[in-house]
XYZ file of C-alpha atoms in Angstrom:
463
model
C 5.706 -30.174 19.379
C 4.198 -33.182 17.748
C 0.701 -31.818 16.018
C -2.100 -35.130 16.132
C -3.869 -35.312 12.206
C -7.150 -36.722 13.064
C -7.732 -39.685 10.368
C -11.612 -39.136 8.709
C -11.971 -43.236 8.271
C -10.731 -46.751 8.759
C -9.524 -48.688 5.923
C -11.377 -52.035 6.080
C -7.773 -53.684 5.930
C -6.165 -52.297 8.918
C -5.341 -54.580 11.609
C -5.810 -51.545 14.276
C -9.225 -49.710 13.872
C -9.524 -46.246 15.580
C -12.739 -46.634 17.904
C -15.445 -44.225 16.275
C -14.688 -43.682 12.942
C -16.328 -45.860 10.274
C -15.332 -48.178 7.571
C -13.975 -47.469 3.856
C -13.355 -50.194 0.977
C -9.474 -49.915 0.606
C -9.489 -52.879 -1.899
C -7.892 -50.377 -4.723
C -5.187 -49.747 -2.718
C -2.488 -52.468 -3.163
C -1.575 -53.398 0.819
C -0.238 -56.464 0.095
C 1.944 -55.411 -2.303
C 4.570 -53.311 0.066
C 5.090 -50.030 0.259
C 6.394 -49.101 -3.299
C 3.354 -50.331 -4.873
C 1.167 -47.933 -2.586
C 3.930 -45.237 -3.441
C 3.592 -45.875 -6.703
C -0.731 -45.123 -7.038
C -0.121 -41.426 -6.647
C 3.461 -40.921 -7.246
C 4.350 -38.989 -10.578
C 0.216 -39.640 -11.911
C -0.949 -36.360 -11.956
C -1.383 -32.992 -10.585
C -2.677 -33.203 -7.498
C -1.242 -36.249 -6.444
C 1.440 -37.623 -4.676
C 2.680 -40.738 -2.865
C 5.908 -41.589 -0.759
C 7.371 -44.430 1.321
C 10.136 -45.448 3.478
C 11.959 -48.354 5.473
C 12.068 -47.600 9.005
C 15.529 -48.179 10.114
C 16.038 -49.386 14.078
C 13.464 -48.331 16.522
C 10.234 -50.399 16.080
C 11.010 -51.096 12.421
C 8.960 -51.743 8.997
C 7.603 -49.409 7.078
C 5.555 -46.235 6.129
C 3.524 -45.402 3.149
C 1.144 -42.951 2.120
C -0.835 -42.431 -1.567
C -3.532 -39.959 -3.016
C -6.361 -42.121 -3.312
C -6.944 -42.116 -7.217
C -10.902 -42.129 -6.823
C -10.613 -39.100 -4.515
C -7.977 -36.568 -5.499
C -8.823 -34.452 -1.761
C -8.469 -37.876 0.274
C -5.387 -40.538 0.684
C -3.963 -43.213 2.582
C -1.534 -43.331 5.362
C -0.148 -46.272 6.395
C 2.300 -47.993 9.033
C 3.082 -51.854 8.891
C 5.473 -53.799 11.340
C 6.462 -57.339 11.423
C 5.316 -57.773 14.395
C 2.441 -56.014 14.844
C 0.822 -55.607 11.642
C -0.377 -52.395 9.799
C -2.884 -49.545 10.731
C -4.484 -48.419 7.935
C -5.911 -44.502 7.756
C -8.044 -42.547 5.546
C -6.965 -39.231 5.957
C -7.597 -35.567 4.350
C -4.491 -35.148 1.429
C -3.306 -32.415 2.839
C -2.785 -34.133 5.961
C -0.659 -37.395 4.666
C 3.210 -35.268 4.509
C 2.677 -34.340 8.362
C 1.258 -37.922 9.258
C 4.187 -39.420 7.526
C 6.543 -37.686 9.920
C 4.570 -38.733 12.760
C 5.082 -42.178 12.113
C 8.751 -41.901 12.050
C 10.973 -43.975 14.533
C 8.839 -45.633 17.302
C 5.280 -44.905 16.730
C 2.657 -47.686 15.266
C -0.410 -45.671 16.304
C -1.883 -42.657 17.815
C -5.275 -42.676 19.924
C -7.144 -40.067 22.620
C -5.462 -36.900 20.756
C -1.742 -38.266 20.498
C -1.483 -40.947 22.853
C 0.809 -42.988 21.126
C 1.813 -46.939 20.760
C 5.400 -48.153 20.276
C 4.185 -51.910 20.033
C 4.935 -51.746 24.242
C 3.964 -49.225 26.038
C 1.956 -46.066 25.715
C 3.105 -42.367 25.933
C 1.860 -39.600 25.881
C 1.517 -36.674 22.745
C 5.067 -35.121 22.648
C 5.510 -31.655 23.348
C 8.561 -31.601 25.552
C 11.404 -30.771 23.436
C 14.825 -32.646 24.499
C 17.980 -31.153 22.474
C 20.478 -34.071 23.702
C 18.159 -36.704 22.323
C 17.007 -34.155 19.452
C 13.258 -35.404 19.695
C 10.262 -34.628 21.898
C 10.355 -36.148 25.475
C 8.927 -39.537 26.199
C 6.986 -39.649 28.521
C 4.655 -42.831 29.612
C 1.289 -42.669 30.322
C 0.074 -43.933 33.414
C -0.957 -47.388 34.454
C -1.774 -47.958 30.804
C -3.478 -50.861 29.217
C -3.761 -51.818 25.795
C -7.770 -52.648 24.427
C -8.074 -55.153 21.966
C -10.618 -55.852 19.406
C -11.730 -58.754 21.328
C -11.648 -56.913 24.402
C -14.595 -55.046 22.804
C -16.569 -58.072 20.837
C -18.796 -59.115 23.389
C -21.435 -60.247 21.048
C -23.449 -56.789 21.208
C -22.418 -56.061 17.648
C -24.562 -56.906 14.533
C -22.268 -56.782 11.440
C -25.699 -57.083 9.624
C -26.413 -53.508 10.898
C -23.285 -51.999 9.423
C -22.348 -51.013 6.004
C -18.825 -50.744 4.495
C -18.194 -46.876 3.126
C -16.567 -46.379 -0.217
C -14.029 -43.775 -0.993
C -15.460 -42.070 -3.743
C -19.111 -41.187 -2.060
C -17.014 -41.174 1.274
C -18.452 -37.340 3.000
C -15.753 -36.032 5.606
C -18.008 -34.083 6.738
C -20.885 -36.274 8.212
C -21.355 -37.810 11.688
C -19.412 -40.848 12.777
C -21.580 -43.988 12.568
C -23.478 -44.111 16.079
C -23.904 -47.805 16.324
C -19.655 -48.317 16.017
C -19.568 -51.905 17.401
C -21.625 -52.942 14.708
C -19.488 -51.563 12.647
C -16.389 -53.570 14.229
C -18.173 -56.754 14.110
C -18.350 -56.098 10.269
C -14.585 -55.406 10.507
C -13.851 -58.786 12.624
C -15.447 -60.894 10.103
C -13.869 -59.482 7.175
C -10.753 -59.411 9.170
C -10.441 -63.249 10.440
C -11.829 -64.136 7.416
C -8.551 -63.525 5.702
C -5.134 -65.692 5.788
C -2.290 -64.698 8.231
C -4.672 -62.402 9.767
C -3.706 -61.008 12.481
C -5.471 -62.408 16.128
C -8.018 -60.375 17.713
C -6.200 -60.409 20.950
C -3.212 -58.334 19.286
C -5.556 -55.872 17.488
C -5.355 -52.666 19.216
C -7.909 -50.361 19.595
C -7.660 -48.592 22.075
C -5.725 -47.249 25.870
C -6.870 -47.398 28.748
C -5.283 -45.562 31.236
C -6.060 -43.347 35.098
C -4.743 -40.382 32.961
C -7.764 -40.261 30.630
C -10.667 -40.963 33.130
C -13.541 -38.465 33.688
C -11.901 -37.055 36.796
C -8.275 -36.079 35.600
C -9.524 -34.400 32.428
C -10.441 -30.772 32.161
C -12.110 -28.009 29.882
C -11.244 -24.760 28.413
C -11.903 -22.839 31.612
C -9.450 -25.335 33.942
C -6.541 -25.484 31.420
C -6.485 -22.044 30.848
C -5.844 -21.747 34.457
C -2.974 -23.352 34.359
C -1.564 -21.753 31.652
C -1.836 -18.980 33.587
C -4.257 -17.233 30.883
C -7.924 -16.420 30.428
C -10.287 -19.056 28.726
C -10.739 -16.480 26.408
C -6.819 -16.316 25.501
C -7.045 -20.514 25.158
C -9.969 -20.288 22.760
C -8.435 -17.776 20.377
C -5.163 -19.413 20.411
C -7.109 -22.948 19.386
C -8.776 -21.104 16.780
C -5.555 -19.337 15.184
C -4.084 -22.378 15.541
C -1.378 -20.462 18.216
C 1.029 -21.681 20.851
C 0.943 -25.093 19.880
C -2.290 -25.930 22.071
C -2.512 -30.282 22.413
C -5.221 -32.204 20.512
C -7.935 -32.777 23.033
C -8.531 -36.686 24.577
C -12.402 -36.289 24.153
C -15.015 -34.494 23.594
C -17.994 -34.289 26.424
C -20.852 -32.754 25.264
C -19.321 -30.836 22.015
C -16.518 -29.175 25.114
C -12.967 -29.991 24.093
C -11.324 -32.014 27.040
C -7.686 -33.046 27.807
C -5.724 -35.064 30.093
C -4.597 -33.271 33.138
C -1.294 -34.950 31.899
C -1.541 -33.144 28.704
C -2.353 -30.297 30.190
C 0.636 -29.873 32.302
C 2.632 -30.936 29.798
C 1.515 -28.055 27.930
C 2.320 -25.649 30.838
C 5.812 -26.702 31.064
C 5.979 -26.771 27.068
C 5.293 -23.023 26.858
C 7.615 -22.179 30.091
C 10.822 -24.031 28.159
C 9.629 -21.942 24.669
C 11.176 -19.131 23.687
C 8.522 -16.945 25.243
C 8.681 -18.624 28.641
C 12.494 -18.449 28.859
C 12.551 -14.707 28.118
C 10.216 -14.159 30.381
C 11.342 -15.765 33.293
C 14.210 -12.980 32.811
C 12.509 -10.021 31.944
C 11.587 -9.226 35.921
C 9.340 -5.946 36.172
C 10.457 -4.320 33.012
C 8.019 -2.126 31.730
C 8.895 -3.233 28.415
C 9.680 -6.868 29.070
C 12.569 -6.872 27.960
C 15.420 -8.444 29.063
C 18.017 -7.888 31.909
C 20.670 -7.021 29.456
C 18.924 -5.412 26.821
C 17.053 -3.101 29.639
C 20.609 -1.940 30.469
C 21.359 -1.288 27.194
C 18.301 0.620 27.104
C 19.237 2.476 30.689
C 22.982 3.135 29.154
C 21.380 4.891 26.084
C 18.798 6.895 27.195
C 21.088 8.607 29.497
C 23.758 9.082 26.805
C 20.895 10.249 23.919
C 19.614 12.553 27.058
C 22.888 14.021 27.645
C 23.064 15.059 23.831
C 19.342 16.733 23.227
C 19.617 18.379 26.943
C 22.981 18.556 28.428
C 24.763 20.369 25.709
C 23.636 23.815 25.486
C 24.471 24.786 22.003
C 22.707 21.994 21.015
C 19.634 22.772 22.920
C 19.204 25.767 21.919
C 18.772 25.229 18.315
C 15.631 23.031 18.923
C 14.125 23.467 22.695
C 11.402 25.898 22.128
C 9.387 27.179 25.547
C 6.822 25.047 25.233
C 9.352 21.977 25.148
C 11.002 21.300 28.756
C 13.117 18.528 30.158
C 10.263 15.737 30.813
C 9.640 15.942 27.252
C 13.056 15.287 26.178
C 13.425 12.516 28.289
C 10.317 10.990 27.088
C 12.081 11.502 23.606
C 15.550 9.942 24.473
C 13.833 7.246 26.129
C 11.935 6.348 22.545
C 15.641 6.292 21.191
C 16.958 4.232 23.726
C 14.248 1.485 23.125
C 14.798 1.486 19.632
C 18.571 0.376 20.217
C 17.673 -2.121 23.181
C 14.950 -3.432 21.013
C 17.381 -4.619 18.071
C 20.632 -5.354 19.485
C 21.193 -7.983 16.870
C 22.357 -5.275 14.912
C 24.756 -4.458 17.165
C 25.930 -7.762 17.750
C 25.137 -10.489 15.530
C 23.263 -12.728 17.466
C 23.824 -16.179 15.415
C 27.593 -15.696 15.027
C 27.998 -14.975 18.576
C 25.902 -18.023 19.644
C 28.003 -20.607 17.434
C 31.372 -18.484 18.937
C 30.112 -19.327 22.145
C 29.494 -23.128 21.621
C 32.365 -24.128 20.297
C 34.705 -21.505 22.735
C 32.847 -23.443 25.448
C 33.147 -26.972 24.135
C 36.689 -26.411 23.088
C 37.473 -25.488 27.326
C 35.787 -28.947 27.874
C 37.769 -30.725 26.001
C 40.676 -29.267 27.524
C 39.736 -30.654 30.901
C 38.968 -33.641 29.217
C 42.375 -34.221 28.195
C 43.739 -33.607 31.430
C 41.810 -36.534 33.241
C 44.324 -39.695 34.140
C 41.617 -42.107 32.798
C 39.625 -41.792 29.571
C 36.264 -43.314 31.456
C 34.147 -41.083 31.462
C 31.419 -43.140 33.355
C 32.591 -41.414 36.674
C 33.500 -38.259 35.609
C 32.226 -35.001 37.949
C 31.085 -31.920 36.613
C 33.889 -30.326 38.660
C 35.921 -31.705 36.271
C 34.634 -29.425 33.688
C 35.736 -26.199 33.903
C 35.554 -22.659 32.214
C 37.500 -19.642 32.203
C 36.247 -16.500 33.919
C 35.932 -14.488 30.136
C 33.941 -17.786 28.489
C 32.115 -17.886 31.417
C 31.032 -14.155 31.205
C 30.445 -14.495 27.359
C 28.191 -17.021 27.881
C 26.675 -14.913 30.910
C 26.928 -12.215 28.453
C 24.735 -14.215 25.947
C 21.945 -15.417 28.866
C 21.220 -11.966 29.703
C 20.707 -10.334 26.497
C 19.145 -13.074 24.416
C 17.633 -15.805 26.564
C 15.806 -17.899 23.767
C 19.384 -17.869 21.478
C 21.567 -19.000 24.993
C 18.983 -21.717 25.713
C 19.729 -23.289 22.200
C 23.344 -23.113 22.621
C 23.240 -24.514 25.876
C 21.247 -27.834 24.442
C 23.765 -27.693 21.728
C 26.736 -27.856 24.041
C 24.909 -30.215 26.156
C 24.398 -32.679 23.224
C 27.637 -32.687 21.178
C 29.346 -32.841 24.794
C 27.149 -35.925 24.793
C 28.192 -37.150 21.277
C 31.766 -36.763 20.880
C 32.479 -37.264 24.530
C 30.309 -39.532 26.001
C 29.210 -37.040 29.071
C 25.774 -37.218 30.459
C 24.348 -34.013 30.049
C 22.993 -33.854 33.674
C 27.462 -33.543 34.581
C 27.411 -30.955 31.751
C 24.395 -28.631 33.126
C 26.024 -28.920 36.456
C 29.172 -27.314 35.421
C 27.702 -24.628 33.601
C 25.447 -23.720 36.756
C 28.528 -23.974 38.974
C 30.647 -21.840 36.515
C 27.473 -18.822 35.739
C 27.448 -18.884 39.693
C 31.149 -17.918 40.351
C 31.227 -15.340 37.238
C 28.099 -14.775 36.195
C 26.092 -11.554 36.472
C 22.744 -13.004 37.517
C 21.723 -13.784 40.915
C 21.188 -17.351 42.083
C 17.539 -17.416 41.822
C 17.048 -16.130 38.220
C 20.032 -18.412 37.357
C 18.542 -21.520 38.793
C 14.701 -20.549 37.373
C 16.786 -19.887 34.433
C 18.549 -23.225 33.989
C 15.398 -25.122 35.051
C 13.295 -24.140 32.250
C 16.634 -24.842 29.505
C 18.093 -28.053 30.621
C 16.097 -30.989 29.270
C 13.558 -32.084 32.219
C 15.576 -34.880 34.625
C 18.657 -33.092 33.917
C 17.683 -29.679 35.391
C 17.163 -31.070 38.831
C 20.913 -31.253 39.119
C 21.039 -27.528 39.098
């Protein structure tokens, strides 16, 4: 899931200031000088700081950099430049820069409302779908979403006469953002136009605008929590333990956290595809949750460690004492039983079998590759992919006794299918449905609520 790192301030050189947050003096920082230069301030200088850049190759393009500020060892720099569309600018807490510098990777040239995010386009929302064909979170666009400039937003209300331009090395993270903001912009826009090449107002982005983020479609603690399926009280203490990778919130209303409804479902469907969610949906009524397979296990073993302390009577009889009787040693056997179900990695090596499986399984793909008249695979139907009955049950095998491992193997299979084959992954998920239907163990309704929480969202409603 992609974590948002709120930035602390502005620098006064950015050509895309984040609405509420004030102003700092980045002239010590060379901009203008690329992204080596701004590399090079903390790179290597001393303990305690650090700087980095990088070319952006495809995608959107340019560049990323990010220094220690050398004023303020506990503060640096992040920024993102594109030909295009210019550079944003960030004061952010050190700590915070690595992370940030991830997030800017590939497409992204800014983040607003808790990880709404800009690709120079269009507007998405904050990843937290994870798709293993594409190996990156899910795009998905925000609604109906509009771009707000700068001049959208200088309507001659501001005073840059009322605002004052913060400096790094008094700069408090701690304190209240400036209340009076769009005097605080209007000091921005005339430093800003005042220098050459400067980027137009029009093209300065500030902000989005979108149905998603209006008062009606967000929601509080108490509503999201809902549909989690949890108590408010389970939300808060996962926010606070920083658990179960819980969204940045679009605003705050009053000091109460509020996201998107968008978000929010997002979220839901985030922690039904974890690893959690897809054990879950096949650990049934289990009293100890576990799953289908391992419960067997656990079944097969308590009957077997029964037979031994009870069902053998020179055995019983050099332990069962009169105030021991059957119920007890069934409660005992079924402690040993659980302790087997509960760690059957030891009894089959759960990683191993998981890469067996993957490459057993795209190896019998190929195959029926290879016996296709034409190599175009444009038109190809999943019928056309076919498994044996024994790879079929492995994998079945593998589904019932460790969910979470099966559903990466499955995206694995689904993407190098993808890679080295050119098949879409919604003709690969179909096959594997069709083939755990014929000769798998589970029924059709745990296999399809299965399959619809591990194939990547568009493909799974092939299944």
């Amino acid at each position: 899931m992609s974590r948002f790192y709120p930035p602390l301030a502005n620098g006064l050189r950015t050509d895309h200031p984040v609405p509420g947050l004030p102003f700092v003096d980045d002239s010590h920082i060379p901009l203008d000088d690329g992204p080596e230069a701004i590399e090079a301030v903390g790179r290597n200088v001393a303990d305690g700081m650090w700087g980095r850049c990088d070319k952006i190759r495809g995608g959107a393009g340019g560049w990323l950099a990010f220094t220690t500020d050398p004023l303020r060892n506990d503060l640096g720099w992040s920024v993102r430049f594109h030909p295009e569309h210019g550079r944003t600018v960030l004061l952010m807490r050190d700590g915070d820069l690595s992370p940030q510098h991830q997030q800017w990777w590939d497409d992204p040239l800014l983040f607003r409302a808790g990880g709404y995010w800009w690709d120079g386009a269009d507007w998405f929302r904050p990843g937290q779908i994870w798709d293993p064909v594409a190996e990156r979170m899910e795009r998905r666009a925000a609604r109906a979403a509009r771009t707000v400039s700068a001049a959208d937003l200088l309507d001659g209300a501001g005073d840059p006469a009322l605002a004052r331009l913060g400096k790094v090395a008094a700069f408090d993270p701690e304190a209240e953002p400036p209340k009076n903001w769009a005097d605080h912009l209007a000091l921005w826009a005339e430093r800003h136009t005042a220098r050459e090449g400067a980027l137009p107002l029009e093209r300065c982005v500030v902000n989005i605008a979108s149905p998603e983020l209006s008062g009606d479609q967000l929601v509080g603690v108490p509503e999201m929590a809902a549909l989690g399926g949890i108590t408010a009280s389970t939300l808060r203490g996962y926010i606070a333990r920083g658990e179960n990778e819980v969204p940045a919130p679009q605003a705050s209303v009053s000091g109460r956290s509020m996201w998107s409804k968008s978000v929010a479902a997002d979220w839901v469907e985030a922690r039904n595809r974890s690893s959690e969610g897809v054990r879950e949906v096949l650990a049934g009524q289990d009293v100890d949750q576990l799953s289908p397979g391992a419960a067997a296990v656990r079944e097969r073993y308590s009957e077997r460690f029964h037979h031994s302390l009870w069902g053998r009577p020179n055995i019983r009889k050099r332990w069962v004492l009169r105030h021991r009787n059957e119920p007890a040693v069934r409660e005992v056997a079924n402690e040993l039983a659980w302790a087997v179900a509960s760690d059957l990695d030891h009894i089959l090596p759960t990683e191993w079998l998981s890469i067996t499986v993957r490459h057993a399984v795209l190896d019998q793909f190929a195959q029926s590759l290879e016996l296709r008249v034409t190599e175009d695979v444009s038109e190809i139907s999943s019928f056309e992919l076919t498994l044996t009955q024994p790879m079929t049950k492995m994998l079945d095998w593998l589904i019932r006794h460790h969910p979470s491992t099966a559903q990466h193997t499955i995206g694995n299979i689904l993407r190098d299918l993808q890679d080295r084959h050119e098949v879409p992954a919604a003709v690969t998920g179909q096959a594997l449905h069709r083939a755990l239907s014929m000769d798998g163990s589970l029924d059709a309704t745990a296999l399809k609520n299965y399959l619809e929480r591990v194939l990547p969202s568009g493909y799974a409603d092939a299944v």
